[in-house]
Backbone as numpy.savetxt, mean C-alpha at the origin, in Angstrom:
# Nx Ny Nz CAx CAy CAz Cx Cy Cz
4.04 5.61 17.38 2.73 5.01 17.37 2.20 5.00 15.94
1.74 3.91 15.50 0.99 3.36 14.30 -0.69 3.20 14.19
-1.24 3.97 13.35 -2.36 3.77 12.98 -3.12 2.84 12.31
-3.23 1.99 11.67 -3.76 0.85 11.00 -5.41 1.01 10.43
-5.35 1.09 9.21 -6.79 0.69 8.72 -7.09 0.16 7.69
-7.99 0.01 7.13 -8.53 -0.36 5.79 -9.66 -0.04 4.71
-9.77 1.11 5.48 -11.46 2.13 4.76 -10.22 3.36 3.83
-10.44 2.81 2.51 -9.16 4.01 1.78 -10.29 5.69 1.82
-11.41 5.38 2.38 -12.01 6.90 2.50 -11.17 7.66 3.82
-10.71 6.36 4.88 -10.08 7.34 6.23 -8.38 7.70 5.58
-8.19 7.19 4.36 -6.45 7.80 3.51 -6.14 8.80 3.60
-4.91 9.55 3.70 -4.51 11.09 3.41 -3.47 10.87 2.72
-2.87 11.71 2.03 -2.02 11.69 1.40 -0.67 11.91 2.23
0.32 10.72 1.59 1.56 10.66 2.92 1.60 9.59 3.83
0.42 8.46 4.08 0.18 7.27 4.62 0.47 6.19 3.45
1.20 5.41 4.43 1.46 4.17 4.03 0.25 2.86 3.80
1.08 2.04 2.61 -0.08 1.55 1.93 0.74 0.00 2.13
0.52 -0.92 2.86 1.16 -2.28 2.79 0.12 -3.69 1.98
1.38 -3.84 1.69 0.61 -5.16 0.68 1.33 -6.73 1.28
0.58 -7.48 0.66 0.96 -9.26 0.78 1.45 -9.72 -0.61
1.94 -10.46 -0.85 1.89 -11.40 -2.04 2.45 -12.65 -1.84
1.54 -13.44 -1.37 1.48 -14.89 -0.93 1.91 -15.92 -1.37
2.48 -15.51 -2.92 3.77 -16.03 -3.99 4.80 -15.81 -3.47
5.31 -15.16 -2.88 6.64 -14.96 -2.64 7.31 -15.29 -1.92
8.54 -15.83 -2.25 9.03 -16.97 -1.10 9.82 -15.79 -0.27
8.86 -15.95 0.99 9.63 -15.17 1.93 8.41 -15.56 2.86
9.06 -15.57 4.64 7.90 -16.00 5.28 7.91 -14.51 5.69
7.74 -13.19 4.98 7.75 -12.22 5.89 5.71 -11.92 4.82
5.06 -11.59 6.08 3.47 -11.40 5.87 3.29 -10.13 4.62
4.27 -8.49 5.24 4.05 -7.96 4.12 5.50 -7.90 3.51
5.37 -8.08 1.96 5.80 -7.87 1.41 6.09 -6.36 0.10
5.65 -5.67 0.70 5.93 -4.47 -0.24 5.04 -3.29 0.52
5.68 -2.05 0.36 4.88 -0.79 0.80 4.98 0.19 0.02
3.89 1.17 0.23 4.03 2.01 -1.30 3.44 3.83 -0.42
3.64 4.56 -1.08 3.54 5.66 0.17 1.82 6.22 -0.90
1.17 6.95 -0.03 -0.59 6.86 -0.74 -0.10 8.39 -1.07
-0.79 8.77 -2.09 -0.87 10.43 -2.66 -2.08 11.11 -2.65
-3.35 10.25 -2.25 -4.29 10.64 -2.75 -4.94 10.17 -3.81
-6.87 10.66 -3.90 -7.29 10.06 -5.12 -7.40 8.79 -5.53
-6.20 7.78 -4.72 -6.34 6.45 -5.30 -5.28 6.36 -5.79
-4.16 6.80 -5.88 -3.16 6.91 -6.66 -1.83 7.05 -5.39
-0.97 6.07 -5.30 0.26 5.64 -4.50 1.64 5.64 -5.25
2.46 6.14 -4.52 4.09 5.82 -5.33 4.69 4.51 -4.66
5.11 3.78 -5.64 6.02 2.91 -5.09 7.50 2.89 -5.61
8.28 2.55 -5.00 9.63 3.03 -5.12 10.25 1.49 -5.46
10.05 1.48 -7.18 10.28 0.04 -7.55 11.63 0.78 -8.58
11.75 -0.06 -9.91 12.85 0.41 -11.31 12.21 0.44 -12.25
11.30 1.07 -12.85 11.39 2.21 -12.67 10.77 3.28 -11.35
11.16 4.19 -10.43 9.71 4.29 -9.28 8.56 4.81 -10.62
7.23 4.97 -9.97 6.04 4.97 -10.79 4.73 5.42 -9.87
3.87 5.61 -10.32 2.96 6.12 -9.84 1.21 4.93 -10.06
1.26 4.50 -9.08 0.47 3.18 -9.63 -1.34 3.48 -8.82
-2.59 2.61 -9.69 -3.36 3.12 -9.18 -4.11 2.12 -8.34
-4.25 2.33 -7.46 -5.05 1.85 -6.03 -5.94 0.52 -6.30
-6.90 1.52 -7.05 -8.32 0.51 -7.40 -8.00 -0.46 -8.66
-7.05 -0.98 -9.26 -6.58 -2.04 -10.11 -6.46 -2.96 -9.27
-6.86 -4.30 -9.64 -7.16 -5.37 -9.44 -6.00 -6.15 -9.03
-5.30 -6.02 -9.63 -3.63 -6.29 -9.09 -3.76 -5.38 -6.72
-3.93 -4.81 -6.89 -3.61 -3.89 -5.66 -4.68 -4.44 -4.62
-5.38 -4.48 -5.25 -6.82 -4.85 -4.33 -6.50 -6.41 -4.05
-5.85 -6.88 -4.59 -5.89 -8.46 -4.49 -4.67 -8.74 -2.95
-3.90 -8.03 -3.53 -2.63 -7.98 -2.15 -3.26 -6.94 -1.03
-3.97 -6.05 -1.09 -3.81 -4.76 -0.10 -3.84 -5.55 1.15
-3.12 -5.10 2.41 -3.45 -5.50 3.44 -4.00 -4.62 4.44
-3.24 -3.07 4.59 -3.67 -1.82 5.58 -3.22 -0.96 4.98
-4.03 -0.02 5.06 -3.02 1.51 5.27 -2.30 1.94 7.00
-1.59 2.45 7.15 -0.86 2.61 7.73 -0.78 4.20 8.24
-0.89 4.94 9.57 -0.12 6.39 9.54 0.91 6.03 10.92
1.53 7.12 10.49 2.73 7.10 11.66 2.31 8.36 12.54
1.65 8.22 13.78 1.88 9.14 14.40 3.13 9.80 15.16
């Protein structure tokens, strides 16, 4: 069972963070997921992986849900 939201105040650290990018040729809706740490601050497991921050304008533009896995 899956949780779904979009208030990053209900976030914990360890929930999934899914994004869109509506450029990308693929008909799949999300395109990328990034795991949340807290603070605002998510890992995504790109080349280099990295530690990227939430509230940049880049992130906010794609965000679609956070995510928990019950």
């Amino acid at each position: 069972m899956t949780q779904h939201f979009t208030d990053e105040s209900q976030a914990k650290a360890g929930d999934l963070v899914f994004f869109t990018k509506t450029t990308a040729d693929t008909s799949k809706y999300i395109t990328h997921v990034e795991l949340y740490l807290g603070d605002g601050r998510m890992i995504g497991a790109g080349d280099p992986v990295a530690v990227h921050d939430f509230h940049k304008a880049y992130y906010q533009n794609h965000f679609v849900a956070f995510g928990r896995v019950k």
